[in-house]
């Protein structure tokens, strides 16, 4: 039965024997033979058009950074300080009066977009950034909102954005996982669900790396042998190759070749991973530009990974939900912003000087925003913090295909709810896929009788932030 | 939307205004619907013969307009308000609000009113069509809405295609094809296979050799390799029945059930843990092992497949006398907990049942009618009603009672925890009900603005002072039932509620007089309350509230004045008592259902929820710690009060649509479909699934079994038999196999026999080496049928992760073949797990990465077929994970004894253990060459960097610039310390781990990590020390050189500090000590301290060149990386050889 290339690829990963396998191997770069290597190799396999971005780095400020303290300046809050605002929307907990931002905002760059002082270094790059100030999610709770932002559905197990992208584009470096999630100190809430492959094959799942560690063997599973030297392994693999070749001689099954090749790849991966995670190999001035601390380190690691062809890197702020400042927001936000402001700004500079900025998509944001009103304790006192807010929040994009120096949409006068050009998480996802060369309605995977897509039945790419 | 034409517009509209944005378009269309009188089909339908000009007009002016402006929301992909505008039939059929056009009458057509936007009606929502476009539509409707013939029949054609679809036809009794096969066929199965091959001019392959066959069938039936002895015995066995006997032996092996249970567990999305739960809840299921072991037993006992399904869906009702079978219900209750979102839990249950048993993707109909299969949304909600009316219940399983002291103590504690839970729940329910009764007026008036109260309330934190949305909805459901049943207490409520705000004033007097004269139809006290006409619905609510409050006061009075030892049971006045029942009876809208916290938590405030979950967690944790495996299960039981399911439009719980009965799927029911009669209907659902005339269940199971044997099903999509699924490769064979199930007592083992005894199954997967005739036949077949759908050969297969791990353990002789019991971490860090992989912990939230990379079934989802990927992470695991290395060592140990020092023999034994065969001459030679080469350069013992470190205790003699040093004697696997117990009786708390350690009890027992310079030179020291806790007085850190004395010293408390030495000159044998002592107070003196020592200049190469070159190159020592343990690190040459065999394709693939 003849198959065209499209059918062939659609069948990949369906567990249907050799044919399906070849597709997977193709995208994972583990091609069974030279012939198919030519057809599948590292070529993007499912894109619908040439995307401007080729790779993604996503800073995930988990916990819910406050829009009115970062990128959505609302002077009205100062006018209403301590007074109730006209309409307070229901969120997870009770909130009271308007709570003006404790931070100063000022315009940056040619575009004059206002940014809070706590992100002053990022502010210096604002002409390269498109701020979406009209994001909204569905529920004021971390768990469903994390799932929505990462996987496009609040509750159902669905593949994450990174898994979809890897499924759509493959990886350019076969010696490293194609989708890596960096998070220092443990998992964010919802754990590995945030980078799950869902119904896609497990190979598309994000690989979790705990960047609190520095030794490569604690960063990547099984990357070092505790029981053999490199020389010993080489000799073992030579013998293995010999046995496998003999076994292969009387059989015709491309899976056999694929598995033979996978051992050679693994052998090389041990070196490649060590290299990618070893910041000692960066010159001092680069390290200094990113600064001190775990965020500087993981951002620089991320850049090294992207440089080596890793498709999707997600950097989490930390275990659990660090940005979740229900109380004492001023100090909390200031401290966390200080940890990432310099590394993120350094990354933008660094990508530019390496010529990678124009084809790297940078995403920056959390799972939702925070209320412009102050959170109250059980007995009705101000906690000097803000509750979760799904009605309106900010996310920014920069790099590949993004029109810098733009602001898309707006919240109301107080920053509570997106009112101008409300942008759903599905819209954001459609935009991300668009920038990478996908029509979000056509990047699909057949599961349980349906052609599923990242955006379910929603989403529209945001036209006016595209370059 | 119910279409009550007697209701005037205003009321309808005001109700609609409250609906969510989502329903906006539906609301608008409903309004329009009333305007147009709703009569969509009465006007003359003049589409019989549209003229060419009319059609041209349609194609040029109308079709593109509809597609461009309406298609996105009302096309093939989306049908807002259930409306499609891409065929004439669907325009006429309309959406939830009725027809969109009245052919010939634009003024009565919804569509036209909508696009004119002159009224409340505004379509499209984001703008207005221009006048020319509107005029075109008007003209087209006026023409009678011409549409090309055939185009508009899509709906009918689809229905016809659905009716014709093969999977919905009764299972036939196919005759065996007549074949002239030269004696190839052995069984009926072969007749079908041969006939299909023959029809394409293809020939089957040669029979597999016996060695291949025994390996194949052993894996297929038990998931385990045959032992070398079993292979030899079979190869030598000349009995013509040898193969049949082998099959019988394997089928009666207890490991058969284990292997096939695992297949079913993929279907059942089995996990030992609940998935993400809030921290308040115990995350490990108490009953997963009970379910898994029940499935194993069911296969081993060849439980009839129909009974197998019946018990999994409705054991509570199908086998009330056999409590052990309740374990089967784990099938339903082991799904994810979806953050407690009930509609998703129910959805998961519908999906696992529908795809698992029927091969139907019913869950596709959650938001809209199934796009391909005959499954309307209403059917989805009929099944939804079944599971919505079933609640989880923790129930004990019959387990042998032990009288030993431990068991008695265990039971006592369990009882005490259960009692606390029961009491906690009882008082929480009582308090919650009390709060509702106290605020009845608010709960009743809340009914008038119910849209304000979220349906699934998990997204907000509620205090005891808050209205609880669940109770508002509980009341709504109660009032709805009461209304339908004409409950005399609520007749006035229902009547008044049916009035719109506008008509209230006009009708209220009439209503009041009707009520006054209604007699027994209205409860007398209620009747009395409504003698005066109320002014608004709010007043109706308030009058009810007042009446109930009086009743409540009477009752409290009665309770208060009752003698101390008696409890009043009822109010003396029967009329008053009837009203009291509304507040107190089972099923009262004030009462939290008597269920477990998992199902009734939404009735409580947040603090109460947390406190009950804690009590529930205490019970579950205790059960999970029980010395026995699972002693309890979680069953589903029908709810005490049943709620009729309602369609949730677009799956949105806030957009409730029509009620539907609980009933089976339309496509699989007789024309006169009867709603389920008993309780939730779960038992009837199960019976409908297993009914012999259900065309799907037997086919689906026969196909699954076939697929697990052949690597692909006759139907390629084992869980989708719908219209989009490819037709079976051998339809008659599928029916014949299904008939075997139906006529042979649903015996799965019988089905295995029919399959594995066939010649088709016993074919070779590859042409015999050197056999050119067969190679040519195979080449031709490969061209004609590259996917091998016709089975001209056997499909070779790769071992699953479980099979591979079990095989490694089996080869090394370490495999523990015990059956059943609690799950255990597969690769524990400081322990060994040598049980079958089936018993490895399946943690859906933290799935073992090895399982993930080896394509293990994602336990979040029903998995009909596993993916099969080949990625380098698999190879990394095989090469580097200690498990494989340990097994390689174990394998060598076992065969070493047999080989008696003869290396040729030893190599042969390794081959036999791994592959159940002798090595070829070239393989033998390769092994010997490998051993020789490896032995020559194998380093012995740990790497040089590791040897540079030692771990001890001592005292800093600062004045003398030295440290006393005694080695710590015991290594725990993770730490050096005084003894197996820590703290040690003699050496106290002193301890060193990879990352840090713990200071000793006094200054003489400081923890000392010592590094010894292997050669002289300049060295740089970098280190980060961290003390994390505020308690105590912190620690003192020292870096001391044996040559220069104290290099650094710092006191550290709840702080992180860099301790660095830029350059220090050392001679070979000098030491650097990293010492931590307690600061004076022995309190919280644990610490983290990582250090690296770098050689600033590499030593001259010539001095140590040669064999030790690799040592010279290493110029960095890292305290964490180099942390030594006692085990000799490197595999010796034999171990390495054994590992290579365990990694080989020959072991991983089955021909």
PDB file of C-alpha atoms in Angstrom, chain B residues 443-629:
ATOM      1  CA  UNK B 443     -30.516  30.202  50.003  1.00  0.00           C
ATOM      2  CA  UNK B 444     -34.023  30.570  48.642  1.00  0.00           C
ATOM      3  CA  UNK B 445     -33.534  34.045  47.256  1.00  0.00           C
ATOM      4  CA  UNK B 446     -30.236  32.857  45.787  1.00  0.00           C
ATOM      5  CA  UNK B 447     -32.355  30.702  43.484  1.00  0.00           C
ATOM      6  CA  UNK B 448     -33.414  33.885  41.737  1.00  0.00           C
ATOM      7  CA  UNK B 449     -29.873  34.710  40.717  1.00  0.00           C
ATOM      8  CA  UNK B 450     -28.354  31.288  40.555  1.00  0.00           C
ATOM      9  CA  UNK B 451     -25.919  32.334  37.828  1.00  0.00           C
ATOM     10  CA  UNK B 452     -23.942  34.106  40.539  1.00  0.00           C
ATOM     11  CA  UNK B 453     -23.046  30.816  42.142  1.00  0.00           C
ATOM     12  CA  UNK B 454     -20.371  28.808  40.387  1.00  0.00           C
ATOM     13  CA  UNK B 455     -21.245  25.241  39.579  1.00  0.00           C
ATOM     14  CA  UNK B 456     -17.940  23.653  40.519  1.00  0.00           C
ATOM     15  CA  UNK B 457     -16.850  25.660  43.475  1.00  0.00           C
ATOM     16  CA  UNK B 458     -13.301  24.485  43.885  1.00  0.00           C
ATOM     17  CA  UNK B 459     -11.883  27.742  42.664  1.00  0.00           C
ATOM     18  CA  UNK B 460     -12.754  29.795  45.686  1.00  0.00           C
ATOM     19  CA  UNK B 461     -11.899  29.726  49.335  1.00  0.00           C
ATOM     20  CA  UNK B 462     -15.041  29.734  51.482  1.00  0.00           C
ATOM     21  CA  UNK B 463     -15.373  30.490  55.150  1.00  0.00           C
ATOM     22  CA  UNK B 464     -18.170  29.336  57.397  1.00  0.00           C
ATOM     23  CA  UNK B 465     -19.751  32.752  57.029  1.00  0.00           C
ATOM     24  CA  UNK B 466     -20.058  32.407  53.250  1.00  0.00           C
ATOM     25  CA  UNK B 467     -22.968  31.063  51.260  1.00  0.00           C
ATOM     26  CA  UNK B 468     -21.900  27.709  49.877  1.00  0.00           C
ATOM     27  CA  UNK B 469     -22.645  27.578  46.123  1.00  0.00           C
ATOM     28  CA  UNK B 470     -23.065  23.822  46.182  1.00  0.00           C
ATOM     29  CA  UNK B 471     -26.005  24.199  48.546  1.00  0.00           C
ATOM     30  CA  UNK B 472     -27.573  26.809  46.284  1.00  0.00           C
ATOM     31  CA  UNK B 473     -27.424  24.282  43.452  1.00  0.00           C
ATOM     32  CA  UNK B 474     -28.519  21.493  45.765  1.00  0.00           C
ATOM     33  CA  UNK B 475     -31.622  23.521  46.504  1.00  0.00           C
ATOM     34  CA  UNK B 476     -32.147  24.180  42.809  1.00  0.00           C
ATOM     35  CA  UNK B 477     -32.042  20.477  42.001  1.00  0.00           C
ATOM     36  CA  UNK B 478     -34.400  19.765  44.875  1.00  0.00           C
ATOM     37  CA  UNK B 479     -36.884  22.396  43.741  1.00  0.00           C
ATOM     38  CA  UNK B 480     -36.702  21.040  40.229  1.00  0.00           C
ATOM     39  CA  UNK B 481     -37.499  17.511  41.400  1.00  0.00           C
ATOM     40  CA  UNK B 482     -40.242  18.817  43.684  1.00  0.00           C
ATOM     41  CA  UNK B 483     -41.729  20.764  40.812  1.00  0.00           C
ATOM     42  CA  UNK B 484     -41.764  17.797  38.534  1.00  0.00           C
ATOM     43  CA  UNK B 485     -43.312  15.592  41.201  1.00  0.00           C
ATOM     44  CA  UNK B 486     -45.928  18.265  42.031  1.00  0.00           C
ATOM     45  CA  UNK B 487     -44.744  18.144  45.624  1.00  0.00           C
ATOM     46  CA  UNK B 488     -47.598  19.914  47.511  1.00  0.00           C
ATOM     47  CA  UNK B 489     -45.076  21.908  49.525  1.00  0.00           C
ATOM     48  CA  UNK B 490     -43.597  23.525  46.449  1.00  0.00           C
ATOM     49  CA  UNK B 491     -46.490  23.850  44.026  1.00  0.00           C
ATOM     50  CA  UNK B 492     -46.767  27.610  44.699  1.00  0.00           C
ATOM     51  CA  UNK B 493     -43.030  28.002  44.248  1.00  0.00           C
ATOM     52  CA  UNK B 494     -43.152  26.302  40.873  1.00  0.00           C
ATOM     53  CA  UNK B 495     -46.126  28.257  39.682  1.00  0.00           C
ATOM     54  CA  UNK B 496     -44.763  31.638  40.669  1.00  0.00           C
ATOM     55  CA  UNK B 497     -41.314  30.805  39.404  1.00  0.00           C
ATOM     56  CA  UNK B 498     -42.787  30.185  35.978  1.00  0.00           C
ATOM     57  CA  UNK B 499     -43.852  33.849  35.779  1.00  0.00           C
ATOM     58  CA  UNK B 500     -41.587  36.458  34.325  1.00  0.00           C
ATOM     59  CA  UNK B 501     -40.885  39.552  36.363  1.00  0.00           C
ATOM     60  CA  UNK B 502     -43.085  41.566  34.038  1.00  0.00           C
ATOM     61  CA  UNK B 503     -46.117  39.354  34.212  1.00  0.00           C
ATOM     62  CA  UNK B 504     -45.794  38.740  37.923  1.00  0.00           C
ATOM     63  CA  UNK B 505     -47.852  41.756  38.880  1.00  0.00           C
ATOM     64  CA  UNK B 506     -50.551  40.909  36.394  1.00  0.00           C
ATOM     65  CA  UNK B 507     -50.899  37.270  37.349  1.00  0.00           C
ATOM     66  CA  UNK B 508     -50.102  37.089  41.026  1.00  0.00           C
ATOM     67  CA  UNK B 509     -53.655  37.561  42.294  1.00  0.00           C
ATOM     68  CA  UNK B 510     -54.985  34.920  40.003  1.00  0.00           C
ATOM     69  CA  UNK B 511     -52.234  32.540  41.076  1.00  0.00           C
ATOM     70  CA  UNK B 512     -52.928  33.213  44.720  1.00  0.00           C
ATOM     71  CA  UNK B 513     -56.595  32.450  44.329  1.00  0.00           C
ATOM     72  CA  UNK B 514     -55.815  29.296  42.348  1.00  0.00           C
ATOM     73  CA  UNK B 515     -53.541  28.194  45.150  1.00  0.00           C
ATOM     74  CA  UNK B 516     -56.115  29.011  47.764  1.00  0.00           C
ATOM     75  CA  UNK B 517     -58.599  26.718  46.069  1.00  0.00           C
ATOM     76  CA  UNK B 518     -56.164  23.979  45.135  1.00  0.00           C
ATOM     77  CA  UNK B 519     -57.064  21.757  48.039  1.00  0.00           C
ATOM     78  CA  UNK B 520     -54.726  18.867  48.779  1.00  0.00           C
ATOM     79  CA  UNK B 521     -52.598  19.641  45.832  1.00  0.00           C
ATOM     80  CA  UNK B 522     -50.994  22.311  47.975  1.00  0.00           C
ATOM     81  CA  UNK B 523     -49.699  21.702  51.494  1.00  0.00           C
ATOM     82  CA  UNK B 524     -52.103  23.432  53.928  1.00  0.00           C
ATOM     83  CA  UNK B 525     -49.522  25.530  55.742  1.00  0.00           C
ATOM     84  CA  UNK B 526     -48.015  26.650  52.466  1.00  0.00           C
ATOM     85  CA  UNK B 527     -51.446  27.375  51.138  1.00  0.00           C
ATOM     86  CA  UNK B 528     -52.104  29.543  54.136  1.00  0.00           C
ATOM     87  CA  UNK B 529     -48.904  31.456  53.534  1.00  0.00           C
ATOM     88  CA  UNK B 530     -50.040  32.434  50.083  1.00  0.00           C
ATOM     89  CA  UNK B 531     -53.540  33.668  50.696  1.00  0.00           C
ATOM     90  CA  UNK B 532     -52.250  37.157  50.034  1.00  0.00           C
ATOM     91  CA  UNK B 533     -50.707  37.485  46.561  1.00  0.00           C
ATOM     92  CA  UNK B 534     -46.960  38.052  46.764  1.00  0.00           C
ATOM     93  CA  UNK B 535     -45.497  41.049  44.943  1.00  0.00           C
ATOM     94  CA  UNK B 536     -42.439  39.340  43.548  1.00  0.00           C
ATOM     95  CA  UNK B 537     -40.602  36.082  43.420  1.00  0.00           C
ATOM     96  CA  UNK B 538     -38.334  37.414  46.120  1.00  0.00           C
ATOM     97  CA  UNK B 539     -41.347  37.672  48.376  1.00  0.00           C
ATOM     98  CA  UNK B 540     -42.303  34.107  47.517  1.00  0.00           C
ATOM     99  CA  UNK B 541     -38.889  33.009  48.667  1.00  0.00           C
ATOM    100  CA  UNK B 542     -39.147  35.039  51.818  1.00  0.00           C
ATOM    101  CA  UNK B 543     -42.521  33.580  52.709  1.00  0.00           C
ATOM    102  CA  UNK B 544     -41.193  30.076  52.309  1.00  0.00           C
ATOM    103  CA  UNK B 545     -38.218  30.982  54.425  1.00  0.00           C
ATOM    104  CA  UNK B 546     -40.404  32.419  57.142  1.00  0.00           C
ATOM    105  CA  UNK B 547     -42.578  29.336  57.187  1.00  0.00           C
ATOM    106  CA  UNK B 548     -39.598  27.007  57.420  1.00  0.00           C
ATOM    107  CA  UNK B 549     -38.084  29.142  60.118  1.00  0.00           C
ATOM    108  CA  UNK B 550     -41.207  28.752  62.227  1.00  0.00           C
ATOM    109  CA  UNK B 551     -41.080  25.016  61.765  1.00  0.00           C
ATOM    110  CA  UNK B 552     -37.435  24.998  62.714  1.00  0.00           C
ATOM    111  CA  UNK B 553     -38.201  26.959  65.865  1.00  0.00           C
ATOM    112  CA  UNK B 554     -40.985  24.574  66.823  1.00  0.00           C
ATOM    113  CA  UNK B 555     -38.642  21.706  66.394  1.00  0.00           C
ATOM    114  CA  UNK B 556     -35.843  23.266  68.400  1.00  0.00           C
ATOM    115  CA  UNK B 557     -38.314  24.018  71.113  1.00  0.00           C
ATOM    116  CA  UNK B 558     -39.451  20.417  71.118  1.00  0.00           C
ATOM    117  CA  UNK B 559     -35.908  19.112  71.252  1.00  0.00           C
ATOM    118  CA  UNK B 560     -35.003  21.479  74.053  1.00  0.00           C
ATOM    119  CA  UNK B 561     -37.992  20.528  76.174  1.00  0.00           C
ATOM    120  CA  UNK B 562     -37.790  16.826  75.593  1.00  0.00           C
ATOM    121  CA  UNK B 563     -36.846  14.698  78.613  1.00  0.00           C
ATOM    122  CA  UNK B 564     -33.114  14.164  78.851  1.00  0.00           C
ATOM    123  CA  UNK B 565     -33.071  10.538  77.739  1.00  0.00           C
ATOM    124  CA  UNK B 566     -35.463  10.753  74.832  1.00  0.00           C
ATOM    125  CA  UNK B 567     -35.103  12.310  71.452  1.00  0.00           C
ATOM    126  CA  UNK B 568     -38.218  13.518  69.729  1.00  0.00           C
ATOM    127  CA  UNK B 569     -38.789  11.898  66.357  1.00  0.00           C
ATOM    128  CA  UNK B 570     -41.316  14.165  64.804  1.00  0.00           C
ATOM    129  CA  UNK B 571     -43.477  17.198  65.264  1.00  0.00           C
ATOM    130  CA  UNK B 572     -46.896  16.329  66.582  1.00  0.00           C
ATOM    131  CA  UNK B 573     -48.731  18.123  63.769  1.00  0.00           C
ATOM    132  CA  UNK B 574     -48.398  16.011  60.604  1.00  0.00           C
ATOM    133  CA  UNK B 575     -48.558  19.087  58.390  1.00  0.00           C
ATOM    134  CA  UNK B 576     -45.740  20.746  60.288  1.00  0.00           C
ATOM    135  CA  UNK B 577     -43.831  17.483  60.284  1.00  0.00           C
ATOM    136  CA  UNK B 578     -44.058  17.297  56.495  1.00  0.00           C
ATOM    137  CA  UNK B 579     -42.363  20.665  56.306  1.00  0.00           C
ATOM    138  CA  UNK B 580     -39.758  19.635  58.850  1.00  0.00           C
ATOM    139  CA  UNK B 581     -38.924  16.731  56.583  1.00  0.00           C
ATOM    140  CA  UNK B 582     -37.874  19.203  53.911  1.00  0.00           C
ATOM    141  CA  UNK B 583     -35.229  20.458  56.308  1.00  0.00           C
ATOM    142  CA  UNK B 584     -34.130  17.187  57.845  1.00  0.00           C
ATOM    143  CA  UNK B 585     -34.934  14.109  55.778  1.00  0.00           C
ATOM    144  CA  UNK B 586     -32.408  12.129  53.810  1.00  0.00           C
ATOM    145  CA  UNK B 587     -32.159  13.976  50.536  1.00  0.00           C
ATOM    146  CA  UNK B 588     -33.131  17.277  52.155  1.00  0.00           C
ATOM    147  CA  UNK B 589     -31.646  20.273  50.382  1.00  0.00           C
ATOM    148  CA  UNK B 590     -30.217  21.361  53.740  1.00  0.00           C
ATOM    149  CA  UNK B 591     -28.402  18.097  54.316  1.00  0.00           C
ATOM    150  CA  UNK B 592     -24.970  17.146  53.036  1.00  0.00           C
ATOM    151  CA  UNK B 593     -25.296  13.742  51.338  1.00  0.00           C
ATOM    152  CA  UNK B 594     -24.004  10.928  53.481  1.00  0.00           C
ATOM    153  CA  UNK B 595     -20.989  10.284  51.310  1.00  0.00           C
ATOM    154  CA  UNK B 596     -17.265  10.445  51.614  1.00  0.00           C
ATOM    155  CA  UNK B 597     -15.338  13.649  51.487  1.00  0.00           C
ATOM    156  CA  UNK B 598     -14.167  12.821  47.993  1.00  0.00           C
ATOM    157  CA  UNK B 599     -17.716  13.256  46.738  1.00  0.00           C
ATOM    158  CA  UNK B 600     -19.311  15.714  49.125  1.00  0.00           C
ATOM    159  CA  UNK B 601     -16.509  18.165  49.855  1.00  0.00           C
ATOM    160  CA  UNK B 602     -18.140  20.959  47.907  1.00  0.00           C
ATOM    161  CA  UNK B 603     -20.825  21.253  50.540  1.00  0.00           C
ATOM    162  CA  UNK B 604     -18.316  22.479  53.086  1.00  0.00           C
ATOM    163  CA  UNK B 605     -16.278  25.566  53.806  1.00  0.00           C
ATOM    164  CA  UNK B 606     -12.569  25.340  53.095  1.00  0.00           C
ATOM    165  CA  UNK B 607     -11.412  24.780  56.677  1.00  0.00           C
ATOM    166  CA  UNK B 608     -13.871  21.950  57.158  1.00  0.00           C
ATOM    167  CA  UNK B 609     -12.808  20.344  53.883  1.00  0.00           C
ATOM    168  CA  UNK B 610      -9.189  20.408  55.004  1.00  0.00           C
ATOM    169  CA  UNK B 611      -9.970  18.964  58.401  1.00  0.00           C
ATOM    170  CA  UNK B 612     -12.030  16.090  57.015  1.00  0.00           C
ATOM    171  CA  UNK B 613      -9.441  15.323  54.382  1.00  0.00           C
ATOM    172  CA  UNK B 614      -6.905  15.099  57.145  1.00  0.00           C
ATOM    173  CA  UNK B 615      -9.009  12.489  58.940  1.00  0.00           C
ATOM    174  CA  UNK B 616      -9.580  10.667  55.656  1.00  0.00           C
ATOM    175  CA  UNK B 617      -5.841  10.818  55.009  1.00  0.00           C
ATOM    176  CA  UNK B 618      -5.131   9.345  58.436  1.00  0.00           C
ATOM    177  CA  UNK B 619      -7.261   6.334  57.545  1.00  0.00           C
ATOM    178  CA  UNK B 620      -5.804   5.951  54.072  1.00  0.00           C
ATOM    179  CA  UNK B 621      -2.219   6.317  55.273  1.00  0.00           C
ATOM    180  CA  UNK B 622      -2.781   3.681  57.899  1.00  0.00           C
ATOM    181  CA  UNK B 623      -4.240   1.346  55.277  1.00  0.00           C
ATOM    182  CA  UNK B 624      -1.260   2.009  53.062  1.00  0.00           C
ATOM    183  CA  UNK B 625       1.043   1.113  55.917  1.00  0.00           C
ATOM    184  CA  UNK B 626      -0.738  -2.109  56.706  1.00  0.00           C
ATOM    185  CA  UNK B 627       1.461  -5.184  56.921  1.00  0.00           C
ATOM    186  CA  UNK B 628      -0.715  -6.883  54.307  1.00  0.00           C
ATOM    187  CA  UNK B 629      -1.353  -5.716  50.798  1.00  0.00           C
TER     188      UNK B 629
END
